JSON list of C-alpha atoms in Angstrom, two decimals:
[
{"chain": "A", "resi": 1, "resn": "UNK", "atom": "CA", "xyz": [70.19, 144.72, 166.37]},
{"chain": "A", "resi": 2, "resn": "UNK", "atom": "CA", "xyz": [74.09, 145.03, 165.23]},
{"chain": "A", "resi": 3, "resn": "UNK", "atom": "CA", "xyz": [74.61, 141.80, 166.66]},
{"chain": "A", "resi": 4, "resn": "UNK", "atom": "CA", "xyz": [71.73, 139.98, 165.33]},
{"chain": "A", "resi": 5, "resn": "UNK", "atom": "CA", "xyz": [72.74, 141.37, 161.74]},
{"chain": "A", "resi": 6, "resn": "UNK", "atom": "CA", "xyz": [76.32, 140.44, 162.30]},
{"chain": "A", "resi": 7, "resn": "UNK", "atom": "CA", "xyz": [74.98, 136.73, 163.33]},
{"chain": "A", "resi": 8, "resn": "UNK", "atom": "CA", "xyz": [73.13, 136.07, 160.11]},
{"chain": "A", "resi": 9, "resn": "UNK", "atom": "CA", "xyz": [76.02, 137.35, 157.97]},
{"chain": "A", "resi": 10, "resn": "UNK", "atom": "CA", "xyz": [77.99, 134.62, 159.82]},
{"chain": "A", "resi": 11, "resn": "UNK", "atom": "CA", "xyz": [75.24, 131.97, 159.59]},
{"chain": "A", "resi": 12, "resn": "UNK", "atom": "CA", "xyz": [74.59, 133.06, 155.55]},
{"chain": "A", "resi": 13, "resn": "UNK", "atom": "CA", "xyz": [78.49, 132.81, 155.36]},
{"chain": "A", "resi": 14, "resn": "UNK", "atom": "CA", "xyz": [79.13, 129.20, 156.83]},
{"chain": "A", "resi": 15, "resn": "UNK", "atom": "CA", "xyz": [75.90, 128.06, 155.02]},
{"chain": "A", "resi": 16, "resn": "UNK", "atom": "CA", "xyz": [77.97, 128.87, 151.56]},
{"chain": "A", "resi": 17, "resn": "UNK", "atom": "CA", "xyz": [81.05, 126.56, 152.35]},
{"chain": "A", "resi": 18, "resn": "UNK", "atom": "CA", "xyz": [78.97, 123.89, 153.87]},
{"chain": "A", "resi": 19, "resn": "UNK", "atom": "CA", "xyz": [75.63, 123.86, 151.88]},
{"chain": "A", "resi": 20, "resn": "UNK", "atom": "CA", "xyz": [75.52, 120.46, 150.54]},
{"chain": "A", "resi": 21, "resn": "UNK", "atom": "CA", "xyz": [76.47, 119.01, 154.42]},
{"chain": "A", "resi": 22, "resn": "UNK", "atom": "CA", "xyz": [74.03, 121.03, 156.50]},
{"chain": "A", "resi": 23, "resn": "UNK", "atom": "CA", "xyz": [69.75, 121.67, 156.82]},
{"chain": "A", "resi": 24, "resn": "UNK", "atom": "CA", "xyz": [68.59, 124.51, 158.99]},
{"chain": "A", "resi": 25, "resn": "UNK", "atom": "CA", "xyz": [65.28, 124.26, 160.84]},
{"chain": "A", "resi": 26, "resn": "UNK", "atom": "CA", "xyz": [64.35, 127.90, 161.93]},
{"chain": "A", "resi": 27, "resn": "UNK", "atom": "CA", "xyz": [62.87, 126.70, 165.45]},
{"chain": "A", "resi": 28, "resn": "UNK", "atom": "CA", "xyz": [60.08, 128.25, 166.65]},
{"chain": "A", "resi": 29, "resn": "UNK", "atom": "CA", "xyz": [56.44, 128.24, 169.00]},
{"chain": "A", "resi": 30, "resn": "UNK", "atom": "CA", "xyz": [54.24, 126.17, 166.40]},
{"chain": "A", "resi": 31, "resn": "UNK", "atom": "CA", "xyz": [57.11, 125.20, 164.15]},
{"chain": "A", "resi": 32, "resn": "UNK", "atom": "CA", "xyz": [55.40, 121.64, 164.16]},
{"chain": "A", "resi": 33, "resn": "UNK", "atom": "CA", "xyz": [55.31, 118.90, 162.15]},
{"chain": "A", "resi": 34, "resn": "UNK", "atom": "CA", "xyz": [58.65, 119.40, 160.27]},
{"chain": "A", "resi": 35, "resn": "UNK", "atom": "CA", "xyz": [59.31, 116.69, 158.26]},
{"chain": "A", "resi": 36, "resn": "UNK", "atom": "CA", "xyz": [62.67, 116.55, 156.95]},
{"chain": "A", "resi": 37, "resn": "UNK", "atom": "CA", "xyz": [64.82, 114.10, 154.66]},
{"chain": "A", "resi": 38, "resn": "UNK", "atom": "CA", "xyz": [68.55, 114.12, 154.72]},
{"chain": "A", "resi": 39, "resn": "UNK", "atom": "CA", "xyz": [71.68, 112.11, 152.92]},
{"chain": "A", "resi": 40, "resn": "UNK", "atom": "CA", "xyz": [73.60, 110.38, 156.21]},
{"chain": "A", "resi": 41, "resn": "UNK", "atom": "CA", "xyz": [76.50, 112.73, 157.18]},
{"chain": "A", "resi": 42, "resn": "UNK", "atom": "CA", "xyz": [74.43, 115.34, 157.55]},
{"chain": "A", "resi": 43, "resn": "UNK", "atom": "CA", "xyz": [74.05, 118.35, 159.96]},
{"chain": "A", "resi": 44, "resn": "UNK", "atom": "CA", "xyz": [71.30, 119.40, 161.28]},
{"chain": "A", "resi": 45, "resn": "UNK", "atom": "CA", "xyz": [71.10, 123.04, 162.69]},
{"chain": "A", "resi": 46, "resn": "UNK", "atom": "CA", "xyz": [68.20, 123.97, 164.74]},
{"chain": "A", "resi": 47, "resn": "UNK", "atom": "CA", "xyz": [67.68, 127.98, 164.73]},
{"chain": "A", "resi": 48, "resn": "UNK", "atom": "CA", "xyz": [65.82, 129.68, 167.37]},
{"chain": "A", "resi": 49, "resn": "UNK", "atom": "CA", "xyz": [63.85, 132.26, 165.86]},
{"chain": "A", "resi": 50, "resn": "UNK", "atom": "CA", "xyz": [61.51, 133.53, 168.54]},
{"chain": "A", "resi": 51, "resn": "UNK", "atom": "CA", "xyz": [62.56, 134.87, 172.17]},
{"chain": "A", "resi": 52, "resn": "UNK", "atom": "CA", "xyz": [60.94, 132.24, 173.80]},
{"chain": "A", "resi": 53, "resn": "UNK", "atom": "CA", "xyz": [62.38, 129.24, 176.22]},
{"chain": "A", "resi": 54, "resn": "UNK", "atom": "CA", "xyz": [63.24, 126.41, 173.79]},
{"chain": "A", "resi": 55, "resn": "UNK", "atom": "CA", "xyz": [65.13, 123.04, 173.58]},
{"chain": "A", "resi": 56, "resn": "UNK", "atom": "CA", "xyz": [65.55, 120.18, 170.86]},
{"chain": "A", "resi": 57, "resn": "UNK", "atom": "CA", "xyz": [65.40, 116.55, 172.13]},
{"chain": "A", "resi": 58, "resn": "UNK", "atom": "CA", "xyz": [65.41, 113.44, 170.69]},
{"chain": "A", "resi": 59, "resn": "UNK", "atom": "CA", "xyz": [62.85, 110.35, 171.56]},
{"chain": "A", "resi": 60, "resn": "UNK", "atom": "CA", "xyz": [64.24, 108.58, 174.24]},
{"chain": "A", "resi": 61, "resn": "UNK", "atom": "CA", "xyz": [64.31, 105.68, 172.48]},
{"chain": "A", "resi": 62, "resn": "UNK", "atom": "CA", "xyz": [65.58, 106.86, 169.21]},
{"chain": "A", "resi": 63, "resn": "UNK", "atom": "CA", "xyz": [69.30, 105.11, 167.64]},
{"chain": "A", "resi": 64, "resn": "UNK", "atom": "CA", "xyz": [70.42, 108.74, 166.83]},
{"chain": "A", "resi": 65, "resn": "UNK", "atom": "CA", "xyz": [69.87, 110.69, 170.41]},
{"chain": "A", "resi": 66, "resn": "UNK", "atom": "CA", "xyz": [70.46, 114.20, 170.54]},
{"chain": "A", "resi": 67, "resn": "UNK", "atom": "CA", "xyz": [69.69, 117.01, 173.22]},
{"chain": "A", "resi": 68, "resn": "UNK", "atom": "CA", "xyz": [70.22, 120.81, 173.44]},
{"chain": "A", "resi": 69, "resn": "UNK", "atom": "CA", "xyz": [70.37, 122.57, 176.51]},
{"chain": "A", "resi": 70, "resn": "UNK", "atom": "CA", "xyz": [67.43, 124.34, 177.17]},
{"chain": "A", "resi": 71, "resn": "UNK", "atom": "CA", "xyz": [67.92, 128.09, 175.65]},
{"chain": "A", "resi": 72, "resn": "UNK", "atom": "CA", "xyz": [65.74, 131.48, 174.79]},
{"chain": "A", "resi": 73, "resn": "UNK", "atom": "CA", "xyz": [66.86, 133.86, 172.25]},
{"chain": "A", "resi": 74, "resn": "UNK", "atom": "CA", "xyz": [66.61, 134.98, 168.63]},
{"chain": "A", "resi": 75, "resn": "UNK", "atom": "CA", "xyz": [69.57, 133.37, 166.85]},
{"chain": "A", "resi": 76, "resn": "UNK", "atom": "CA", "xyz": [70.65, 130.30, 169.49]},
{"chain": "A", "resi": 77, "resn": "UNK", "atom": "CA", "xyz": [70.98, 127.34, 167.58]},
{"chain": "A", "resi": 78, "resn": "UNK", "atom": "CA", "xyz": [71.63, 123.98, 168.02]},
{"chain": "A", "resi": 79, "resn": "UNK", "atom": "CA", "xyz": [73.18, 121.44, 165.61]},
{"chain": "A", "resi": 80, "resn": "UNK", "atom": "CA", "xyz": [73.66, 117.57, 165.42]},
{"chain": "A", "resi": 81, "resn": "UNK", "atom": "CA", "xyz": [75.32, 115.47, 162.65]},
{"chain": "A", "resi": 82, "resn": "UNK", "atom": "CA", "xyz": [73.33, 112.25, 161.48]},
{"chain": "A", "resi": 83, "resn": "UNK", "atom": "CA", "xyz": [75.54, 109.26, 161.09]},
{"chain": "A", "resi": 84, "resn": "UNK", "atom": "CA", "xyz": [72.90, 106.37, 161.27]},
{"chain": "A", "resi": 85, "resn": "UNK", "atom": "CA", "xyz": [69.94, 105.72, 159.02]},
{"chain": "A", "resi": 86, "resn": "UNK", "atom": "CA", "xyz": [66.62, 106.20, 159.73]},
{"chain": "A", "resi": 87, "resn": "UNK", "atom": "CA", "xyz": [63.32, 108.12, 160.89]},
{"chain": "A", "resi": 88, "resn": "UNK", "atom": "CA", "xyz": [64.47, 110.26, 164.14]},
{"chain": "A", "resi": 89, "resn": "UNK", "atom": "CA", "xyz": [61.75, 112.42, 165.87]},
{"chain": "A", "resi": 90, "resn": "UNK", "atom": "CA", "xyz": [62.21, 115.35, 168.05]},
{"chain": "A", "resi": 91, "resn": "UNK", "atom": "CA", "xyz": [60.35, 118.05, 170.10]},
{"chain": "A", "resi": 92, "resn": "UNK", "atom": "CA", "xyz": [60.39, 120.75, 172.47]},
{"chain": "A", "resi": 93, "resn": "UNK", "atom": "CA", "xyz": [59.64, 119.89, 175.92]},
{"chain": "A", "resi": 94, "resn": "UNK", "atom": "CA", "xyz": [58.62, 123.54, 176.82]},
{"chain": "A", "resi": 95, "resn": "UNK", "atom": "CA", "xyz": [56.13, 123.07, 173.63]},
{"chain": "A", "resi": 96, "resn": "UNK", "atom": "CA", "xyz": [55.78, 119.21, 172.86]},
{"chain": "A", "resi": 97, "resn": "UNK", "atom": "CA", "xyz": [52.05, 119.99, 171.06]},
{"chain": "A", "resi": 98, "resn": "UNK", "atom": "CA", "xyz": [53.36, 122.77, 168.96]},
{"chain": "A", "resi": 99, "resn": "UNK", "atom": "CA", "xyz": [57.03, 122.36, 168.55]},
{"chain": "A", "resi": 100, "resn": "UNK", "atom": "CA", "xyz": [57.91, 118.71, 166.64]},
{"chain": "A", "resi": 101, "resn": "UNK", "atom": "CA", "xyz": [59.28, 116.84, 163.70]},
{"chain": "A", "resi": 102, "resn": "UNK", "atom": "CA", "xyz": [60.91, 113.85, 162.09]},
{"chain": "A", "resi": 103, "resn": "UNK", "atom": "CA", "xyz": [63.96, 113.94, 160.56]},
{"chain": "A", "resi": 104, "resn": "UNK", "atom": "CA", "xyz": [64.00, 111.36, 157.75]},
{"chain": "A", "resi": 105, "resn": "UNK", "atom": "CA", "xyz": [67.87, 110.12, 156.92]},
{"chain": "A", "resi": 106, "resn": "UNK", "atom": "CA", "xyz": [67.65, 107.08, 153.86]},
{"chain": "A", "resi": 107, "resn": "UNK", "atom": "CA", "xyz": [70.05, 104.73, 153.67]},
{"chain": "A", "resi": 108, "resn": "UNK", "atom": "CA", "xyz": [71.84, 106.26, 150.15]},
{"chain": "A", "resi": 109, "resn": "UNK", "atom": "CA", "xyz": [71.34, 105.45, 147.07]},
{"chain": "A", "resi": 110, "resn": "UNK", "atom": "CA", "xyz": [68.31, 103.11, 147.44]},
{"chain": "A", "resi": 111, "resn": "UNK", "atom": "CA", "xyz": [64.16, 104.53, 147.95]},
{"chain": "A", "resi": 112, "resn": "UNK", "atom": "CA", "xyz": [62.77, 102.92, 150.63]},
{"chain": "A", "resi": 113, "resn": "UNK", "atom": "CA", "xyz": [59.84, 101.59, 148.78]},
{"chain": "A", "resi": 114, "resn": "UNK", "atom": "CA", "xyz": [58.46, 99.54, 151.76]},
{"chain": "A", "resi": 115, "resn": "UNK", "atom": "CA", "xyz": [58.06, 102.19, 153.71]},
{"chain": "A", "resi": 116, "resn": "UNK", "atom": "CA", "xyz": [56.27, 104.25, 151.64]},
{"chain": "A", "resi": 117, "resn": "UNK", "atom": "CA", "xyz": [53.67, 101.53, 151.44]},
{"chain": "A", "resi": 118, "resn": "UNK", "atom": "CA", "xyz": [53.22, 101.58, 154.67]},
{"chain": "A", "resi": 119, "resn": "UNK", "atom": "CA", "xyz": [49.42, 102.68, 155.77]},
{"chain": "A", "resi": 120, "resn": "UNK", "atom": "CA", "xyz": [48.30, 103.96, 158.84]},
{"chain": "A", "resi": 121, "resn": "UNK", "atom": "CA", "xyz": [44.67, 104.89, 159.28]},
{"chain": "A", "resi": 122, "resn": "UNK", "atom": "CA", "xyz": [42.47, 106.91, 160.10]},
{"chain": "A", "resi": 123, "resn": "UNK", "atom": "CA", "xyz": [44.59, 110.00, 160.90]},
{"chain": "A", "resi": 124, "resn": "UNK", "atom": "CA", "xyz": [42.41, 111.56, 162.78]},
{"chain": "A", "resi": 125, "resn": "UNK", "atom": "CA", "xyz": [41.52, 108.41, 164.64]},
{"chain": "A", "resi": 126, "resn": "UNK", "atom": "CA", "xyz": [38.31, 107.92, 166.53]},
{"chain": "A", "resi": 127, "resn": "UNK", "atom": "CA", "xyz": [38.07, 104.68, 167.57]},
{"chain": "A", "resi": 128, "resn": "UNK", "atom": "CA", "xyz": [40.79, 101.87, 165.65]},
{"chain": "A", "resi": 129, "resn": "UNK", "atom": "CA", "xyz": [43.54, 102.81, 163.98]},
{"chain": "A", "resi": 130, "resn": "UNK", "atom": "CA", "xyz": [44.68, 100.12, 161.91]},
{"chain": "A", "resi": 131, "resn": "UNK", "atom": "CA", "xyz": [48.44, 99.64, 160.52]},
{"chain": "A", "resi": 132, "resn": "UNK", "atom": "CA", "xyz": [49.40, 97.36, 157.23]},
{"chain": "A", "resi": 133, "resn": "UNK", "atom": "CA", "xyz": [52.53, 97.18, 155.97]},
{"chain": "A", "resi": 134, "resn": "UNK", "atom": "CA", "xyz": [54.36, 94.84, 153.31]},
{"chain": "A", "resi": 135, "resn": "UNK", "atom": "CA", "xyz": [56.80, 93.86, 155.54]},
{"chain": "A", "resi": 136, "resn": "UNK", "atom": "CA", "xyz": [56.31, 91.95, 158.92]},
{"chain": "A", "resi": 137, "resn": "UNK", "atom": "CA", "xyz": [56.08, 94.30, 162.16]},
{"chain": "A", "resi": 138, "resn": "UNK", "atom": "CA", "xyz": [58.15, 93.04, 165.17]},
{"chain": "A", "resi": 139, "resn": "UNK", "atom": "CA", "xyz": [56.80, 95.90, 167.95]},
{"chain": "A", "resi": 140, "resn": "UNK", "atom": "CA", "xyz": [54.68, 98.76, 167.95]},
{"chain": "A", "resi": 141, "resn": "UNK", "atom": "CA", "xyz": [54.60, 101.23, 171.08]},
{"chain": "A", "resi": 142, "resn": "UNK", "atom": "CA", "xyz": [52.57, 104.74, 171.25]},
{"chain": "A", "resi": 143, "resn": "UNK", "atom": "CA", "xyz": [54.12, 107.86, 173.34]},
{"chain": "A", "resi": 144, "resn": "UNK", "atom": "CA", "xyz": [52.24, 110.58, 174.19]},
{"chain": "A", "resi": 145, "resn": "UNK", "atom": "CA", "xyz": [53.68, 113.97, 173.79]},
{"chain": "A", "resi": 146, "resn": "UNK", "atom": "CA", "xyz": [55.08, 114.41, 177.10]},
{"chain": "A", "resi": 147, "resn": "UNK", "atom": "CA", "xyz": [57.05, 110.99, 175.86]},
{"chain": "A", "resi": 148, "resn": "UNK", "atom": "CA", "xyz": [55.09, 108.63, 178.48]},
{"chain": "A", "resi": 149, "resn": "UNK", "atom": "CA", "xyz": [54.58, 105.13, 176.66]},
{"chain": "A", "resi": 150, "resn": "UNK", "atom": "CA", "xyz": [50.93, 104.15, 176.44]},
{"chain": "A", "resi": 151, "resn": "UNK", "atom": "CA", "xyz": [51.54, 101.27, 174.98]},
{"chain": "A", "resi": 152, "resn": "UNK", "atom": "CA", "xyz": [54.03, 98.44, 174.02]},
{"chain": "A", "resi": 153, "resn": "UNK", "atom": "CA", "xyz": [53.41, 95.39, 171.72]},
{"chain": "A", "resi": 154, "resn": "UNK", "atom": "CA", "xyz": [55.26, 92.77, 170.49]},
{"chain": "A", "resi": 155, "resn": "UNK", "atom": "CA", "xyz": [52.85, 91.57, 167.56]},
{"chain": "A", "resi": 156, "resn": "UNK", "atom": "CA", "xyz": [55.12, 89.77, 164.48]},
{"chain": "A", "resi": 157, "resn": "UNK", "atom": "CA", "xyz": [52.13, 90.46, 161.54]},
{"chain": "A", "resi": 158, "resn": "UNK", "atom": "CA", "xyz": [51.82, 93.14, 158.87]},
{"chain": "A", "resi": 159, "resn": "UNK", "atom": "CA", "xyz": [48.08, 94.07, 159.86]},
{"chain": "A", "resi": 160, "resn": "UNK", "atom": "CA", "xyz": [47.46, 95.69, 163.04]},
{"chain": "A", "resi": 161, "resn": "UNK", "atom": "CA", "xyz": [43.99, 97.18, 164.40]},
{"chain": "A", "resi": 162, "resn": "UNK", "atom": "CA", "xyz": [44.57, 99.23, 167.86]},
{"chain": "A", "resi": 163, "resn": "UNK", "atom": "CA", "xyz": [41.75, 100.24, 170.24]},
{"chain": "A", "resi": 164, "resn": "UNK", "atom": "CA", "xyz": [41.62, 104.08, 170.25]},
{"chain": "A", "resi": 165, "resn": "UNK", "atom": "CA", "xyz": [38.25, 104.21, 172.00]},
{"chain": "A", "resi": 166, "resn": "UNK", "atom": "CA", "xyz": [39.69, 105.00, 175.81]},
{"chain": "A", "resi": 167, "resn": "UNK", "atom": "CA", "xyz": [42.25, 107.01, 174.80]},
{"chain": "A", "resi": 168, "resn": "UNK", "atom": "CA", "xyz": [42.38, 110.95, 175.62]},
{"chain": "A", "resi": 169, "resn": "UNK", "atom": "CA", "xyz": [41.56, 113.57, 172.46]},
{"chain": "A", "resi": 170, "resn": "UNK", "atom": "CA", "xyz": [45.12, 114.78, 171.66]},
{"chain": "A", "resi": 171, "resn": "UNK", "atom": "CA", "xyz": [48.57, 114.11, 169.71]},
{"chain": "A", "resi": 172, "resn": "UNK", "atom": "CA", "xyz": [50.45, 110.56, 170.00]},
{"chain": "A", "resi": 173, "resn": "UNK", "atom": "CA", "xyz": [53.77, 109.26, 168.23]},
{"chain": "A", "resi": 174, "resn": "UNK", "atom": "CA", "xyz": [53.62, 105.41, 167.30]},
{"chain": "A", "resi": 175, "resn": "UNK", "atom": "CA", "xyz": [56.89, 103.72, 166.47]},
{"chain": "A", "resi": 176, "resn": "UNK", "atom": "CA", "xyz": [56.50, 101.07, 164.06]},
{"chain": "A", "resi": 177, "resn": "UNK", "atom": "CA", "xyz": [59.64, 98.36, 164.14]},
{"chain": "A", "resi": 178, "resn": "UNK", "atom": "CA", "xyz": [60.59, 95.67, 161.68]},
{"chain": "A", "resi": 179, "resn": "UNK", "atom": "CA", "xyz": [63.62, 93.79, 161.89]},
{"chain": "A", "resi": 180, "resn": "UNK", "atom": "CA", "xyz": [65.69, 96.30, 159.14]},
{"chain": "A", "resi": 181, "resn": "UNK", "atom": "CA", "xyz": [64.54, 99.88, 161.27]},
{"chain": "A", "resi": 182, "resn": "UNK", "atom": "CA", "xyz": [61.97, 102.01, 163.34]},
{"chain": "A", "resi": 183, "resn": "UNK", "atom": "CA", "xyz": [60.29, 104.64, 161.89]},
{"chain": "A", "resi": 184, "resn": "UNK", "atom": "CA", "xyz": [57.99, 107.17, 163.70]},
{"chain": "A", "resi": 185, "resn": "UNK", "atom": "CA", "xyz": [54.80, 108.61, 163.19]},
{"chain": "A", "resi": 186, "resn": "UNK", "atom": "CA", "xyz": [52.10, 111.78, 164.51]},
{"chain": "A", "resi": 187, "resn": "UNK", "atom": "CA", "xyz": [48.67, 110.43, 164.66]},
{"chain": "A", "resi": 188, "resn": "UNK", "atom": "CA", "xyz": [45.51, 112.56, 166.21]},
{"chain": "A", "resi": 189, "resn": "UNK", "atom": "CA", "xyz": [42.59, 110.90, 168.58]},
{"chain": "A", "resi": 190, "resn": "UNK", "atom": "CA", "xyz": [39.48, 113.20, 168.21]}
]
């Protein structure tokens, strides 16, 4: 207990010189769907705060790729700086349905407007999802949450209907790209 009390002291302590520069995720079974927007520069400390088996890995393909050794224990942590712009998710392989997020890092000074425009829908899908979007998409692709790709499309519009129908009940990640960035997004089949 002595050690877990001198720990946060520490932690509490560096968080005072470096607030500005770093976000802490407390990491933990169904600690999903984080969502979290940061200036670039930025660290990113990951904070286990259950005992159970846990690691932090980036999307394979993700421009910002990141990976913590697999580790159990209340107080491990894990921390990565993010020096590129963009929407970067992330999940715990022990936990991939539970344990998840996106880590949201706009290029400074300017809202992405076009991206908030962006629709996808229904979330919950059933049958077709459909995707619009101001700006023309270059390639969609949908991961599962053991990071298998379902599917991969090269499509060059802005409106997009996808066939749901055979796909299994559960959570998926579809990564929409344009020709200025990828972003990354949670969508449920019922």
């Amino acid at each position: 207990m002595k050690k877990i009390t001198l720990f946060l002291i520490a932690l509490v302590t560096s968080f005072s010189f470096f607030a500005q520069d770093t976000s802490e995720i407390l990491w933990k079974t169904g600690a999903s769907d984080i969502d979290l927007t940061i200036d670039q520069g930025y660290i990113v400390i990951w904070t286990w705060s259950d005992l159970a088996e846990h690691n932090v890995i980036s999307f394979s393909d993700s421009e910002e790729v990141f990976e913590s050794k697999d580790m159990s224990g209340l107080g491990e942590a894990f921390s990565h700086k993010f020096t590129k712009t963009g929407d970067f998710s992330f999940r715990c392989t022990f936990h991939p349905q539970t344990m998840f997020g996106t880590i949201h890092v706009p290029v400074s000074g300017i809202k992405n407007e076009k991206r908030k425009k962006l629709s996808i829908y229904p979330n919950p899908v059933f049958n077709h999802l459909n995707i619009s979007s101001p700006i023309k998409i270059k390639k969609i692709s949908i991961t599962n949450v053991s990071g298998r790709k379902i599917l991969e499309r090269s499509v060059h519009t802005d409106k997009i209907n996808i066939d749901m129908s055979n796909y299994r009940n559960g959570m998926y990640f579809i990564q929409i790209e344009s020709d200025a960035k990828k972003h990354t997004y949670r969508i449920i089949k019922k």
